[in-house]
CSV table of C-alpha atoms in Angstrom, one decimal:
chain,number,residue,atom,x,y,z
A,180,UNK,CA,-68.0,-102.0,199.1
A,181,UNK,CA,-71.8,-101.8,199.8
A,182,UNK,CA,-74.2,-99.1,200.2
A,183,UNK,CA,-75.0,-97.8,203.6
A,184,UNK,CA,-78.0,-99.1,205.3
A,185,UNK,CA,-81.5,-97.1,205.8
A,186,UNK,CA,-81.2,-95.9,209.8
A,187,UNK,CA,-80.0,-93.0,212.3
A,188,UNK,CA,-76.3,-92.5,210.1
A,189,UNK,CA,-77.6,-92.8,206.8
A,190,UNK,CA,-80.4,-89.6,207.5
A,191,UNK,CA,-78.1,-87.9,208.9
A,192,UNK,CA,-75.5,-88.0,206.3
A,193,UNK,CA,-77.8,-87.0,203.7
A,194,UNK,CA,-79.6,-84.3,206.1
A,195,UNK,CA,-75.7,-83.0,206.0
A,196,UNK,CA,-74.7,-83.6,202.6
A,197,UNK,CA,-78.5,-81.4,201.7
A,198,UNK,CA,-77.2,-78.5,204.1
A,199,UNK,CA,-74.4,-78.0,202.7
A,200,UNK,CA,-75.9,-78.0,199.2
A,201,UNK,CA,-73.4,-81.8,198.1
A,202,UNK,CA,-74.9,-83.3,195.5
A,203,UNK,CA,-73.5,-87.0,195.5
A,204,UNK,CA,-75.1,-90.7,194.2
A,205,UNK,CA,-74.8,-92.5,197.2
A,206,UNK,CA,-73.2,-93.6,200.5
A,207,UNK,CA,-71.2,-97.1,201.1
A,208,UNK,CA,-69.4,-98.6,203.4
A,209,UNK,CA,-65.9,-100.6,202.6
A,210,UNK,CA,-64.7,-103.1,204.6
A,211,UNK,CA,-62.0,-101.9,206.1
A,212,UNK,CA,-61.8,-104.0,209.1
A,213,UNK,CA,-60.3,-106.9,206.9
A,214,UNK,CA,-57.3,-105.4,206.8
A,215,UNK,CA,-56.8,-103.8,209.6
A,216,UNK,CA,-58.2,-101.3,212.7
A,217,UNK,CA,-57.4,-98.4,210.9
A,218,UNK,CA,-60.9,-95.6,209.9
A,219,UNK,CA,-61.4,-93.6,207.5
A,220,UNK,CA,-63.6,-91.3,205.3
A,221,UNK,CA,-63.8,-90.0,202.1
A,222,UNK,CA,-65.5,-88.8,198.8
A,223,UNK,CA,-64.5,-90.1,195.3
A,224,UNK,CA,-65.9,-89.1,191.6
A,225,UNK,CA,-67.3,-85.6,190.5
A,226,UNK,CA,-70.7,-83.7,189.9
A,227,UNK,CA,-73.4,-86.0,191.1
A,228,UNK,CA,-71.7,-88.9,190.7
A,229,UNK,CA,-69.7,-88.2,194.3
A,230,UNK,CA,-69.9,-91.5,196.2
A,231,UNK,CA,-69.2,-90.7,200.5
A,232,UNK,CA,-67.1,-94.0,201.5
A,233,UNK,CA,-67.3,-94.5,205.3
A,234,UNK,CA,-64.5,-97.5,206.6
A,235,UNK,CA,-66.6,-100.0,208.6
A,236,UNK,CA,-64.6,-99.7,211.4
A,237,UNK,CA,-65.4,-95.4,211.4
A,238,UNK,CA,-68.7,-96.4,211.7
A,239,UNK,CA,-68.0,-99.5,214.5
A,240,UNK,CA,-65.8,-96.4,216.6
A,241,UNK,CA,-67.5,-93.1,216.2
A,242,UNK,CA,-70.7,-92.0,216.9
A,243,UNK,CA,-73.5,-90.6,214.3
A,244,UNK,CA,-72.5,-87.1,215.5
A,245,UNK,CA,-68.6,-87.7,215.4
A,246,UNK,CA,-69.0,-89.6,211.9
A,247,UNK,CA,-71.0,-86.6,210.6
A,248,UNK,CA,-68.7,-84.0,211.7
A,249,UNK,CA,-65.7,-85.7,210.0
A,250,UNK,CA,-67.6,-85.7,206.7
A,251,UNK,CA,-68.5,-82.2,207.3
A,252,UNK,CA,-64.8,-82.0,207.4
A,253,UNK,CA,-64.3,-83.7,203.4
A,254,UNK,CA,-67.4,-82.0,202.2
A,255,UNK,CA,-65.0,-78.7,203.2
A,256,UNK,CA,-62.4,-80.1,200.8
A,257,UNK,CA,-65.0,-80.2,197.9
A,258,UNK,CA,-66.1,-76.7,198.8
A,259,UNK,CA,-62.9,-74.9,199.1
A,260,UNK,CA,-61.3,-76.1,195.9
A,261,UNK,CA,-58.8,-78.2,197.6
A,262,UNK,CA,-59.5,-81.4,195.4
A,263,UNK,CA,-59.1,-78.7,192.3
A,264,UNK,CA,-56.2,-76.9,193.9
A,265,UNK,CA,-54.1,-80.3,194.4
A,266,UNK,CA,-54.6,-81.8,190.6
A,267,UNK,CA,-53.3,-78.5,189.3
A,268,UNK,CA,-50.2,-78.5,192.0
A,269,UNK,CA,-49.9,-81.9,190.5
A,270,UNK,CA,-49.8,-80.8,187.3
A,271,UNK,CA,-47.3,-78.1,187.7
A,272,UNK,CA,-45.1,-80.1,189.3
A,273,UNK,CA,-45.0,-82.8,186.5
A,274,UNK,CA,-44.4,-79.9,184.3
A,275,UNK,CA,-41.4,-78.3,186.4
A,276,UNK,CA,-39.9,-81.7,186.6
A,277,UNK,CA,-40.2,-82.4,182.5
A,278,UNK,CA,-39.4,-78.9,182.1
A,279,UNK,CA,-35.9,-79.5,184.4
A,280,UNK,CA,-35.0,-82.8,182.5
A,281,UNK,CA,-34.9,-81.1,179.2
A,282,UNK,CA,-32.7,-78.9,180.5
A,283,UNK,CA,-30.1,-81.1,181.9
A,284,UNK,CA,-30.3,-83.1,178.8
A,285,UNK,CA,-29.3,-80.8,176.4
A,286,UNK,CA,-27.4,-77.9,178.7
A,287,UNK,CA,-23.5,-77.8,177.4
A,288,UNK,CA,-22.3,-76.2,180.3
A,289,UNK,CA,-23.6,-78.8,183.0
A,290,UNK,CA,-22.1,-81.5,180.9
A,291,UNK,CA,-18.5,-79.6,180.7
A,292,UNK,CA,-18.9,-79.7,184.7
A,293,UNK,CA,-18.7,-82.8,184.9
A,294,UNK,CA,-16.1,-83.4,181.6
A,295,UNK,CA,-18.2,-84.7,179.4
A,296,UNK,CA,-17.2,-83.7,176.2
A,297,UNK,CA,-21.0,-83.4,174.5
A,298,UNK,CA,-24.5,-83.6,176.3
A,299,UNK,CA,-26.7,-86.4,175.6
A,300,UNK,CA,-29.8,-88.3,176.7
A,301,UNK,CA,-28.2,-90.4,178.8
A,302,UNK,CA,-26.0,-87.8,181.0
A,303,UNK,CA,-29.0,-85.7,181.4
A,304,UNK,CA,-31.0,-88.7,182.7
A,305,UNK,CA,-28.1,-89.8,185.3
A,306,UNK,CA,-27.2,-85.7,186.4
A,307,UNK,CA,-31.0,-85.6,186.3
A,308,UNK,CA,-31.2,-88.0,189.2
A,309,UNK,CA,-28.4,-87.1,191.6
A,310,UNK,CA,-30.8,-83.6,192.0
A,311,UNK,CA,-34.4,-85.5,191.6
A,312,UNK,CA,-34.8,-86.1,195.5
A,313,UNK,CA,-33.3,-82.8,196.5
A,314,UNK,CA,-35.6,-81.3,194.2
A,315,UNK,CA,-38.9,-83.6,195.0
A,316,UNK,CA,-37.6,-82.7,198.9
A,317,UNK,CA,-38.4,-79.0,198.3
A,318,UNK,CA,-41.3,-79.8,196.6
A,319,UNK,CA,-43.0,-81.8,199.0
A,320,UNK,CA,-42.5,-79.2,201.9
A,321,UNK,CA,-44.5,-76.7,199.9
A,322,UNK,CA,-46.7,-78.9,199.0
A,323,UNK,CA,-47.0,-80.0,202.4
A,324,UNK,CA,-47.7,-76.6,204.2
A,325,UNK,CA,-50.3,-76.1,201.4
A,326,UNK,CA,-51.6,-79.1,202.5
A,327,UNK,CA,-51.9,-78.6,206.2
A,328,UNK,CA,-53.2,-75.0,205.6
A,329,UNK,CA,-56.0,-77.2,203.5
A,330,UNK,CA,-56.5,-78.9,206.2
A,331,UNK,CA,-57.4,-76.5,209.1
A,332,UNK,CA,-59.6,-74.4,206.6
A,333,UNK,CA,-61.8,-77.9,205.8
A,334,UNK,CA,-61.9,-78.4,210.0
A,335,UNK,CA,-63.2,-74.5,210.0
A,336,UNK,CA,-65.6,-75.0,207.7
A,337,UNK,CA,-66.7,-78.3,208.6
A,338,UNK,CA,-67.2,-76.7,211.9
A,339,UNK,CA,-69.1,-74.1,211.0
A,340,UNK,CA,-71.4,-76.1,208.8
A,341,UNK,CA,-72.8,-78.3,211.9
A,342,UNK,CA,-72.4,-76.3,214.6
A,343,UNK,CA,-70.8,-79.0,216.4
A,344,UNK,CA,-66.6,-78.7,216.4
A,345,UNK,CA,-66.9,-80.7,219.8
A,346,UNK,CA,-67.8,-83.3,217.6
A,347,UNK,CA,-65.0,-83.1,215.0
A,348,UNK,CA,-62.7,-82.8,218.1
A,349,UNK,CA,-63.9,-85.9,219.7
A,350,UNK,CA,-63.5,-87.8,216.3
A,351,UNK,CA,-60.5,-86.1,215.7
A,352,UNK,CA,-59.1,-87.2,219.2
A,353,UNK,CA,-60.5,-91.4,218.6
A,354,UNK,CA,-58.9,-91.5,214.9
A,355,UNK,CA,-55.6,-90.5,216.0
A,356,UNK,CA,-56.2,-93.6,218.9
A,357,UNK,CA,-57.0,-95.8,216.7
A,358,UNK,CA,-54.8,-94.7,213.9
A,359,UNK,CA,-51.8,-94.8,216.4
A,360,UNK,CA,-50.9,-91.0,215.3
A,361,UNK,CA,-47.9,-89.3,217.0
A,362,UNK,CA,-49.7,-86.2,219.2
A,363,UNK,CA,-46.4,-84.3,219.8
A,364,UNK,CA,-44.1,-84.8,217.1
A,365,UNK,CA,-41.0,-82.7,216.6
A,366,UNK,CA,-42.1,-79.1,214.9
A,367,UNK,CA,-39.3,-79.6,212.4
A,368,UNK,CA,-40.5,-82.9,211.4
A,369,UNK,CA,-44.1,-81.3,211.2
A,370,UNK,CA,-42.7,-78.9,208.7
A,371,UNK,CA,-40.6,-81.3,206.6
A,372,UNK,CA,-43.1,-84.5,206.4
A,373,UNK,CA,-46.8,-84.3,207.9
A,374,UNK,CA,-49.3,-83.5,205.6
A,375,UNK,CA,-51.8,-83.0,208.0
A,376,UNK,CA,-51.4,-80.9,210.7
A,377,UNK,CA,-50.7,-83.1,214.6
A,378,UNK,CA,-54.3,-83.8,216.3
A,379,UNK,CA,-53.3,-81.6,219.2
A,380,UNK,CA,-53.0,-78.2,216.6
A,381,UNK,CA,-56.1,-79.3,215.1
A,382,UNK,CA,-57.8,-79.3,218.3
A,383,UNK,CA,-56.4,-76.1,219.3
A,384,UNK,CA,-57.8,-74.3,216.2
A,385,UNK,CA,-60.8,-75.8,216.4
A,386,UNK,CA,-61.4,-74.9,220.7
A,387,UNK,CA,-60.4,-71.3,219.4
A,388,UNK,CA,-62.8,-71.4,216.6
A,389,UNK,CA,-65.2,-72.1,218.8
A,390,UNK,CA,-64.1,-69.7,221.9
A,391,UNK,CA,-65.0,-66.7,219.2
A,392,UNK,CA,-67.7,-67.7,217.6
A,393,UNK,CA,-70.3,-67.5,219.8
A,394,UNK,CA,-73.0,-69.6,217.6
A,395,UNK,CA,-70.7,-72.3,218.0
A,396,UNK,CA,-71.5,-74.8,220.6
């Protein structure tokens, strides 16, 4: 991981990053490209010490505009307490799931369903686990339509804070190229596993976004 170069990306990055009032330390770039053809962009650390990470292939595939519009899109994340909302989700659920395996541990009644004459430890644990994926199943589809709901508000406001969703479209359209992303997936399978909303939804919102906001171009 090295810092970004002076040039065209790096002023505009920072021209961005001033805009939308981002205070970070500095950009780099990671050598993705070693690994594989997959891109990428994100923010790590907190207060000033944010860092923007750009994948060297991102900046090999997109354009300045395209690459600035998908930060646009992370620096929505920061913005709109997503980062904040998912470490206390996080939380909550590590809390819900400790909070579950003290019941099953010492609950009398779910040891005499299954004939065990006293609960203990080790019954807890084992009952514990026959219901851990069911549970963790429930939990990640609410996690997941928080999640994708996170994700069309940071493509509004990322939007909205260049002026430019034809941009975030475009880059939207070469990741999922390049990332080899499924662009009509089953609905059902949307709602059980994706995270992230399907490119095509994405672009939809954003074309609508733009179709009523008139300063939008």
């Amino acid at each position: 991981m090295e810092p970004l170069e002076q040039g065209e990306l790096r002023t505009a990055i920072l021209a961005l990053a001033e805009k939308a009032d981002f205070d970070m330390k500095d950009i780099f770039v990671i050598d993705g490209s070693k690994r594989s053809s997959h891109s990428n962009a994100f923010f790590t650390g907190f207060g000033p010490s944010k860092r923007i990470c750009l994948f060297d292939t991102l900046i090999s595939q997109q354009s300045t505009d395209e690459i600035v519009a998908v930060l646009g899109h992370e620096i929505g994340h920061y913005k709109k307490g997503h980062i904040y909302i998912g470490m206390v989700l996080s939380f909550l659920e590590t809390f819900l799931m400790l909070y579950l395996l003290s019941i099953f541990i010492s609950n009398p009644d779910l040891a005499a369903a299954f004939y065990v004459s006293e609960p203990s430890a080790y019954f807890g644990l084992i009952a514990f686990g026959m219901l851990l994926t069911p549970i963790q199943t429930v939990l990640g589809v609410v996690g997941n339509i928080i999640s994708r709901m996170n994700e069309y508000s940071a493509d509004k406001y990322g939007a909205e804070l260049t002026g430019k969703p034809k941009d975030l479209i475009l880059s939207l359209k070469k990741l999922s190229k390049d990332n080899l992303s499924n662009l009509t997936p089953h609905p059902f399978s949307v709602f059980i596993g994706y995270s992230h909303p399907p490119v095509l939804m994405r672009v939809r919102a954003l074309n609508d976004l733009e179709s009523h906001d008139s300063t939008l171009v």
